[in-house]
Amino acid sequence: MNNTLAASAGPERLFSVDEGRALAEAALRSITLSTSRVSGDEFFRVLVRDLAKALDVHYVIAGELCSVQGSEAARTLAVWAGSDFIPNITYGLDGTPCQNVSCQDMCFHPSGVQAEYPQDQLLVDMGAQSYIGMPMVSTEGKTLGILTAMDVRPMDEGKRLLALSLLSIFAARCAAELQHRAREAELEALVARRTRALEEARAHLVEHEKLAALGGLVAGVAHEVNTPIGVAITSSSGLRRFAGEITEMLASEKVSRSRLATLSSQIAQSAELVERNLQRAAELIGNFKNLAVDQSSEEVREFVLADYLEALVTAHHAEISKHEARMQLQVPPGLRVRMAAGMLAQITSNLLMNALIHGGRPDLLLSLAVQQQGDGLRYVFEDNGVGVTAELRSRMLEPFFTTRRGEGGSGLGLHIVYTLVQRLGGSLTLESEPGQGLRVSLLLPGVVAS
């Protein structure tokens, strides 16, 4: 082995072994420092640039192995060409010196590399005369890529030793970077899969909450319909009895004119009760039909807000009565809004049920006050329940957060409200103190019908 190293630039000058070692150590420190500050694509760009300057070669290429149409290839990560970077490329390894490197052999051609690999058009295009390549080998012993230095001039033994020293060190560093990138990609893919699974689970639970709300509507309507239906049944029984009396009277020898008049009046009253209560039942069922359709639809339509909210509260009458609560509505009469009624129904239903479940007192008073603000609404729902602490209030909009875990609480009610308000372009604030109930204030812009 020669005891001298050639100068890396300018007129040829020989360095002693100690000077050559010092030169290599200085280059190593400089490149290590510059690459330690960057990662990813920038790491490879800084590395090829600084290696080219340290080795005084025209080209330095960092590439990772890949497959193109079933053949082994390399996809460059960074390419330094003389004075600047050039765009990355993908090239096949058949008939190239890089093919040897991919087999984990260090490959060195001090000159005439084009003649030795006549099928490698890339060498011709680059005008390469000399070549040295080092494999990037993973901790599992797998070749991940190739780190290559090429020059348009022959490469002497001294430069070979310097290149061998630097390339072997930084090829290992490149392999570590590629492994890190691969692990990051795997982690991102895993996170993406888990996120999709969580979103699907959340969507499923949200749908479950919607069905639960619809179940509440069914119970409320059933309760409300039972009353007029019961009155209608009772009145129809009276009609049958009165009709029987008239039949018996007409079959007898003597018919009382005054009794016939009385029975006629009673029949008319009973018929009126039947008609009025059946109309009420039909109205309730019609309201339920509209609300049920709205719950599963986001169609924007125009409607009178007070009428819609009254129908919605009526549909929840059974739940309100079960909790011995009262509900007050303060809505401007005749105010027309244009919005997705189903979203408003879900917001109101969830606020109402949240108050009933968490109010915590038998004489619970619920109120919903609506005020027009420009083309929007200020929508305030409050109760006089037990309230919450500031710590709990800060978490109440989080998905799956509930103080009733194991008691049927899903923790999605207020989160659904918050999500729907955001989709409507609005905002939501919570106000509460222990013992002072809860106030939920919504601002819903651009919903008042012009």
Coordinates of C-alpha atoms in Angstrom, one line a residue:
M1 CA 0.0 0.0 0.0
N2 CA 1.3 3.5 -0.8
N3 CA 2.4 5.6 2.1
T4 CA 1.2 8.8 0.4
L5 CA -2.1 10.3 -0.7
A6 CA -2.5 12.4 -3.8
A7 CA -3.8 16.0 -3.4
S8 CA -7.5 16.2 -4.0
A9 CA -7.4 19.3 -6.3
G10 CA -4.9 21.5 -8.2
P11 CA -1.4 20.5 -9.2
E12 CA -0.6 17.0 -8.1
R13 CA 0.9 16.9 -4.6
L14 CA 1.5 14.0 -2.3
F15 CA 0.5 13.9 1.3
S16 CA 2.0 11.7 4.0
V17 CA -0.2 9.0 5.6
D18 CA -0.7 11.2 8.7
E19 CA -1.7 14.2 6.5
G20 CA -4.1 11.9 4.6
R21 CA -5.6 10.6 7.8
A22 CA -6.1 14.2 9.1
L23 CA -7.7 15.1 5.8
A24 CA -10.1 12.1 6.1
E25 CA -10.9 12.9 9.7
A26 CA -11.6 16.6 8.9
A27 CA -13.9 15.6 6.0
L28 CA -15.7 13.1 8.3
R29 CA -16.2 15.7 11.0
S30 CA -17.5 18.3 8.6
I31 CA -20.0 15.9 6.8
T32 CA -21.1 14.4 10.1
L33 CA -21.9 17.9 11.5
S34 CA -23.7 19.0 8.4
T35 CA -25.9 15.9 8.1
S36 CA -26.6 15.7 11.8
R37 CA -28.8 18.8 11.5
V38 CA -31.1 17.3 8.8
S39 CA -33.2 14.2 8.1
G40 CA -35.2 12.6 5.3
D41 CA -34.7 13.9 1.8
E42 CA -32.6 16.8 3.0
F43 CA -30.2 14.4 4.6
F44 CA -29.4 12.7 1.3
R45 CA -29.1 16.0 -0.5
V46 CA -26.6 17.5 2.0
L47 CA -24.7 14.2 2.1
V48 CA -24.1 13.9 -1.7
R49 CA -23.1 17.5 -2.0
D50 CA -20.6 17.4 0.9
L51 CA -19.2 14.1 -0.2
A52 CA -18.6 15.4 -3.7
K53 CA -16.7 18.3 -2.3
A54 CA -14.7 16.3 0.1
L55 CA -13.7 13.7 -2.5
D56 CA -13.3 16.2 -5.3
V57 CA -15.5 14.1 -7.7
H58 CA -18.1 15.3 -10.2
Y59 CA -20.9 13.0 -9.2
V60 CA -22.2 11.5 -5.9
I61 CA -25.4 9.5 -6.0
A62 CA -27.5 8.1 -3.2
G63 CA -30.1 5.6 -4.3
E64 CA -32.5 3.0 -2.9
L65 CA -33.1 -0.4 -4.4
C66 CA -36.5 -1.0 -6.0
S67 CA -38.1 -3.2 -8.7
V68 CA -39.2 -2.1 -12.1
Q69 CA -41.2 -4.6 -14.2
G70 CA -39.8 -7.4 -12.1
S71 CA -36.1 -6.3 -12.6
E72 CA -33.8 -4.9 -10.0
A73 CA -33.4 -1.1 -10.2
A74 CA -32.3 1.9 -8.2
R75 CA -34.3 5.0 -7.5
T76 CA -32.1 7.9 -6.7
L77 CA -32.7 9.9 -3.5
A78 CA -30.3 12.7 -4.3
V79 CA -27.8 13.3 -7.2
W80 CA -25.0 15.9 -7.1
A81 CA -23.6 16.7 -10.5
G82 CA -20.6 19.0 -10.6
S83 CA -22.1 22.2 -9.2
D84 CA -25.7 21.5 -8.4
F85 CA -28.4 18.8 -7.9
I86 CA -30.1 17.2 -10.8
P87 CA -33.5 15.6 -10.8
N88 CA -33.9 12.1 -9.4
I89 CA -34.2 9.2 -11.8
T90 CA -34.9 5.4 -11.7
Y91 CA -32.6 3.1 -13.7
G92 CA -32.2 -0.6 -14.1
L93 CA -29.1 -2.3 -12.6
D94 CA -28.5 -5.0 -15.3
G95 CA -25.1 -4.5 -16.9
T96 CA -24.0 -1.7 -14.5
P97 CA -21.3 -1.5 -11.8
C98 CA -24.1 -0.8 -9.4
Q99 CA -25.4 -4.4 -9.9
N100 CA -22.2 -5.6 -8.2
V101 CA -22.7 -3.2 -5.3
S102 CA -26.3 -4.4 -4.8
C103 CA -24.8 -7.8 -4.0
Q104 CA -22.9 -6.1 -1.1
D105 CA -19.6 -5.9 -2.9
M106 CA -17.6 -2.7 -2.8
C107 CA -17.0 -1.8 -6.4
F108 CA -14.0 0.3 -7.6
H109 CA -13.0 1.2 -11.1
P110 CA -10.2 3.8 -11.2
S111 CA -10.5 4.4 -14.9
G112 CA -12.2 3.1 -18.1
V113 CA -15.4 2.2 -16.4
Q114 CA -17.4 2.9 -19.6
A115 CA -15.4 0.3 -21.5
E116 CA -16.0 -2.3 -18.7
Y117 CA -19.8 -1.7 -18.8
P118 CA -20.7 -0.9 -22.4
Q119 CA -24.4 -1.5 -21.7
D120 CA -24.6 1.2 -19.1
Q121 CA -25.8 4.2 -21.0
L122 CA -25.9 6.3 -17.9
L123 CA -22.1 6.2 -17.6
V124 CA -21.9 7.4 -21.2
D125 CA -24.3 10.2 -20.6
M126 CA -22.4 11.3 -17.5
G127 CA -19.0 11.0 -19.2
A128 CA -17.8 8.9 -16.2
Q129 CA -14.3 7.6 -16.3
S130 CA -14.0 6.3 -12.7
Y131 CA -16.4 4.7 -10.2
I132 CA -16.6 3.6 -6.6
G133 CA -19.7 2.3 -5.0
M134 CA -20.7 1.1 -1.5
P135 CA -23.8 -0.8 -0.5
M136 CA -26.2 0.5 2.1
V137 CA -26.8 -2.6 4.3
S138 CA -29.5 -2.8 7.0
T139 CA -29.1 -4.2 10.5
E140 CA -30.8 -7.3 9.2
G141 CA -28.1 -7.7 6.5
K142 CA -30.4 -6.6 3.6
T143 CA -29.1 -4.3 0.9
L144 CA -31.3 -1.2 0.9
G145 CA -29.4 1.0 -1.5
I146 CA -26.2 2.2 -3.1
L147 CA -23.9 5.2 -2.3
T148 CA -21.8 6.0 -5.4
A149 CA -19.0 8.4 -6.3
M150 CA -18.1 8.9 -10.0
D151 CA -15.7 11.3 -11.7
V152 CA -15.0 12.4 -15.3
R153 CA -11.3 11.8 -14.5
P154 CA -9.5 8.7 -13.4
M155 CA -9.4 8.1 -9.7
D156 CA -6.0 7.4 -8.0
E157 CA -5.3 5.1 -5.1
G158 CA -5.2 8.0 -2.6
K159 CA -8.7 9.1 -3.6
R160 CA -9.9 5.5 -3.4
L161 CA -8.7 5.2 0.2
L162 CA -10.4 8.5 1.2
A163 CA -13.6 7.5 -0.7
L164 CA -13.6 4.0 0.8
S165 CA -13.3 5.5 4.3
L166 CA -16.0 8.1 3.9
L167 CA -18.4 6.0 1.8
S168 CA -18.3 3.0 4.1
I169 CA -19.2 5.2 7.1
F170 CA -22.0 7.2 5.4
A171 CA -23.4 4.2 3.5
A172 CA -24.2 2.8 7.0
R173 CA -25.7 6.1 8.0
C174 CA -27.8 6.1 4.8
A175 CA -29.0 2.6 5.6
A176 CA -30.1 3.7 9.1
E177 CA -31.9 6.7 7.5
L178 CA -33.7 4.4 5.1
Q179 CA -34.7 2.1 7.9
H180 CA -36.0 5.0 9.9
R181 CA -38.0 6.2 6.9
A182 CA -39.5 2.7 6.4
R183 CA -40.4 2.5 10.1
E184 CA -42.0 6.0 9.9
A185 CA -44.0 4.9 6.8
E186 CA -45.1 1.7 8.6
L187 CA -46.1 3.7 11.7
E188 CA -48.0 6.3 9.6
A189 CA -49.8 3.5 7.8
L190 CA -50.7 1.9 11.1
V191 CA -51.9 5.2 12.5
A192 CA -54.0 5.8 9.4
R193 CA -55.5 2.3 9.7
R194 CA -56.2 2.8 13.4
T195 CA -57.6 6.3 12.7
R196 CA -60.0 4.9 10.0
A197 CA -61.1 2.1 12.4
L198 CA -61.7 4.7 15.2
E199 CA -63.7 6.9 12.7
E200 CA -65.7 4.0 11.6
A201 CA -66.4 3.0 15.3
R202 CA -67.3 6.6 16.1
A203 CA -69.6 6.8 13.1
H204 CA -71.3 3.6 14.2
L205 CA -71.8 5.0 17.7
V206 CA -73.1 8.2 16.3
E207 CA -75.6 6.3 14.2
H208 CA -76.5 4.3 17.4
E209 CA -77.1 7.6 19.2
K210 CA -79.3 8.8 16.3
L211 CA -81.3 5.6 16.6
A212 CA -81.6 6.0 20.3
A213 CA -82.9 9.6 19.8
L214 CA -85.4 8.2 17.2
G215 CA -86.4 5.7 19.8
G216 CA -87.1 8.5 22.2
L217 CA -89.3 10.2 19.6
V218 CA -91.2 6.9 19.1
A219 CA -91.8 6.6 22.9
G220 CA -92.9 10.2 23.1
V221 CA -95.3 10.0 20.1
A222 CA -96.7 6.7 21.4
H223 CA -97.4 8.4 24.8
E224 CA -99.0 11.4 23.2
V225 CA -101.1 9.4 20.7
N226 CA -102.4 7.1 23.4
T227 CA -104.4 10.0 24.9
P228 CA -106.5 11.1 21.9
I229 CA -106.9 7.5 20.7
G230 CA -108.2 6.5 24.2
V231 CA -110.7 9.4 24.1
A232 CA -111.8 8.4 20.6
I233 CA -112.3 4.8 21.7
T234 CA -114.3 5.9 24.7
S235 CA -116.4 8.2 22.6
S236 CA -117.0 5.6 20.0
S237 CA -118.3 3.2 22.7
G238 CA -120.7 5.9 23.8
L239 CA -121.9 6.2 20.2
R240 CA -122.6 2.5 20.1
R241 CA -124.6 2.7 23.3
F242 CA -126.6 5.7 22.2
A243 CA -127.3 4.1 18.9
G244 CA -128.6 1.0 20.7
E245 CA -130.9 3.1 22.8
I246 CA -132.4 4.7 19.7
T247 CA -132.9 1.3 18.1
E248 CA -134.7 0.0 21.2
M249 CA -136.8 3.2 21.4
L250 CA -137.8 2.9 17.8
A251 CA -138.8 -0.7 18.3
S252 CA -141.1 0.1 21.2
E253 CA -144.7 1.3 20.9
K254 CA -144.0 4.7 22.3
V255 CA -141.2 7.0 21.3
S256 CA -140.1 9.9 23.5
R257 CA -139.4 13.0 21.5
S258 CA -137.4 14.6 24.3
R259 CA -135.3 11.5 24.8
L260 CA -134.5 11.3 21.1
A261 CA -133.3 14.9 21.2
T262 CA -131.1 14.1 24.1
L263 CA -129.6 11.1 22.4
S264 CA -129.1 13.0 19.2
S265 CA -127.2 15.7 21.1
Q266 CA -125.0 13.1 22.9
I267 CA -124.3 11.4 19.6
A268 CA -123.2 14.7 18.1
Q269 CA -120.9 15.5 21.0
S270 CA -119.4 12.0 21.0
A271 CA -118.8 12.2 17.2
E272 CA -117.2 15.6 17.7
L273 CA -114.8 14.1 20.3
V274 CA -114.0 11.2 18.1
E275 CA -113.2 13.5 15.1
R276 CA -111.2 16.0 17.2
N277 CA -109.1 13.4 18.9
L278 CA -108.5 11.4 15.7
Q279 CA -107.3 14.6 14.1
R280 CA -105.0 15.2 17.0
A281 CA -103.6 11.7 16.7
A282 CA -103.1 12.2 13.0
E283 CA -101.3 15.5 13.6
L284 CA -99.0 13.8 16.1
I285 CA -98.2 11.0 13.8
G286 CA -97.6 13.4 11.0
N287 CA -95.2 15.4 13.2
F288 CA -93.4 12.2 14.1
K289 CA -93.1 11.2 10.5
N290 CA -91.5 14.6 9.6
L291 CA -89.2 14.4 12.6
A292 CA -88.2 10.8 11.9
V293 CA -87.5 11.7 8.3
D294 CA -85.5 14.8 9.4
Q295 CA -83.4 12.7 11.8
S296 CA -82.0 10.7 8.8
S297 CA -81.8 13.6 6.4
E298 CA -79.7 16.7 6.0
E299 CA -82.0 18.3 3.4
V300 CA -82.1 22.1 3.7
R301 CA -85.7 23.4 3.8
E302 CA -87.6 26.4 5.1
F303 CA -89.9 26.0 8.1
V304 CA -91.5 28.0 11.0
L305 CA -89.1 27.5 13.9
A306 CA -91.6 27.7 16.7
D307 CA -93.9 25.1 15.2
Y308 CA -91.0 22.7 14.6
L309 CA -89.6 23.0 18.1
E310 CA -93.0 22.6 19.7
A311 CA -93.5 19.4 17.7
L312 CA -90.1 18.2 18.7
V313 CA -90.7 18.9 22.4
T314 CA -94.0 17.1 22.2
A315 CA -92.4 14.1 20.8
H316 CA -90.1 14.0 23.9
H317 CA -93.0 14.4 26.3
A318 CA -92.8 10.9 27.6
E319 CA -89.1 11.3 28.6
I320 CA -89.8 14.7 30.1
S321 CA -92.7 13.3 32.1
K322 CA -90.7 10.2 33.2
H323 CA -88.0 12.5 34.7
E324 CA -90.7 14.7 36.3
A325 CA -89.3 17.7 34.4
R326 CA -90.8 20.7 32.8
M327 CA -89.9 22.3 29.5
Q328 CA -90.3 26.0 28.5
L329 CA -90.0 27.4 24.9
Q330 CA -89.3 31.0 24.1
V331 CA -89.2 31.3 20.3
P332 CA -90.3 34.3 18.3
P333 CA -93.7 33.4 16.7
G334 CA -93.7 33.2 12.9
L335 CA -89.8 33.2 12.6
R336 CA -88.9 31.2 9.5
V337 CA -85.5 29.6 9.1
R338 CA -83.9 27.8 6.2
M339 CA -81.6 25.0 7.3
A340 CA -81.2 21.3 7.6
A341 CA -84.1 20.6 10.0
G342 CA -82.7 17.1 10.8
M343 CA -79.5 18.7 12.1
L344 CA -81.5 21.1 14.3
A345 CA -83.6 18.2 15.5
Q346 CA -80.5 16.2 16.5
I347 CA -78.9 19.2 18.3
T348 CA -82.1 19.9 20.3
S349 CA -82.8 16.2 21.1
N350 CA -79.3 15.7 22.3
L351 CA -79.4 18.8 24.5
L352 CA -82.7 17.8 25.9
M353 CA -81.7 14.2 26.7
N354 CA -78.4 15.3 28.1
A355 CA -80.2 17.7 30.5
L356 CA -82.7 15.0 31.6
I357 CA -80.0 12.4 32.1
H358 CA -77.5 14.6 33.9
G359 CA -79.8 17.2 35.5
G360 CA -79.8 15.3 38.8
R361 CA -82.9 16.7 40.4
P362 CA -86.7 15.7 40.3
D363 CA -88.0 19.3 39.8
L364 CA -85.9 19.9 36.7
L365 CA -86.8 22.9 34.6
L366 CA -85.5 23.0 31.0
S367 CA -85.7 26.1 28.8
L368 CA -84.9 26.8 25.2
A369 CA -84.7 30.5 24.3
V370 CA -84.2 31.6 20.7
Q371 CA -83.3 35.1 19.5
Q372 CA -82.7 36.4 16.0
Q373 CA -79.3 38.1 15.6
G374 CA -79.0 39.5 12.1
D375 CA -79.4 36.6 9.7
G376 CA -78.5 34.1 12.4
L377 CA -79.9 32.6 15.7
R378 CA -78.7 32.7 19.3
Y379 CA -79.9 29.4 20.6
V380 CA -79.7 29.0 24.4
F381 CA -80.6 25.7 26.1
E382 CA -80.3 25.7 29.9
D383 CA -81.5 23.7 33.0
N384 CA -81.5 24.3 36.7
G385 CA -79.8 21.0 37.5
V386 CA -76.8 20.2 39.6
G387 CA -74.3 21.7 37.2
V388 CA -70.7 20.7 36.7
T389 CA -67.2 21.7 37.8
A390 CA -64.9 23.6 35.6
E391 CA -62.7 20.5 35.1
L392 CA -65.6 18.5 33.9
R393 CA -66.9 21.3 31.7
S394 CA -63.6 21.5 29.9
R395 CA -64.0 17.9 28.8
M396 CA -67.7 17.7 28.1
L397 CA -67.4 18.2 24.3
E398 CA -64.8 15.4 24.0
P399 CA -66.0 12.2 22.2
F400 CA -66.8 9.3 24.6
F401 CA -66.4 11.4 27.7
T402 CA -69.2 10.6 30.2
T403 CA -69.7 10.7 33.9
R404 CA -72.3 7.9 33.5
R405 CA -69.9 5.1 32.3
G406 CA -71.6 1.7 32.8
E407 CA -75.0 3.4 33.2
G408 CA -75.8 3.7 29.5
G409 CA -74.0 6.9 28.8
S410 CA -72.0 6.8 25.5
G411 CA -70.3 10.2 25.9
L412 CA -71.3 11.2 22.4
G413 CA -74.4 13.4 23.0
L414 CA -72.7 16.8 23.4
H415 CA -69.9 15.8 21.0
I416 CA -72.6 15.3 18.3
V417 CA -74.0 18.7 19.2
Y418 CA -70.6 20.3 18.9
T419 CA -69.9 18.5 15.6
L420 CA -73.2 19.5 14.0
V421 CA -72.9 23.1 15.2
Q422 CA -69.4 23.3 13.5
R423 CA -70.9 21.8 10.3
L424 CA -73.5 24.6 10.4
G425 CA -70.7 27.1 10.6
G426 CA -71.6 28.1 14.2
S427 CA -70.1 28.2 17.6
L428 CA -70.9 26.7 21.0
T429 CA -70.1 27.8 24.6
L430 CA -70.8 26.0 27.9
E431 CA -71.5 27.8 31.2
S432 CA -72.0 26.0 34.5
E433 CA -71.1 25.9 38.1
P434 CA -71.8 23.2 40.7
G435 CA -75.4 23.6 41.8
Q436 CA -76.3 26.2 39.2
G437 CA -77.3 24.1 36.2
L438 CA -75.9 24.1 32.7
R439 CA -76.3 26.6 29.9
V440 CA -75.4 25.7 26.3
S441 CA -75.2 28.7 24.0
L442 CA -75.2 28.3 20.3
L443 CA -74.7 30.8 17.5
L444 CA -76.0 29.6 14.2
P445 CA -75.2 32.1 11.4
G446 CA -77.1 32.5 8.1
V447 CA -80.1 30.4 8.9
V448 CA -82.9 33.0 9.1
A449 CA -85.0 32.9 5.9
S450 CA -85.0 36.2 3.9

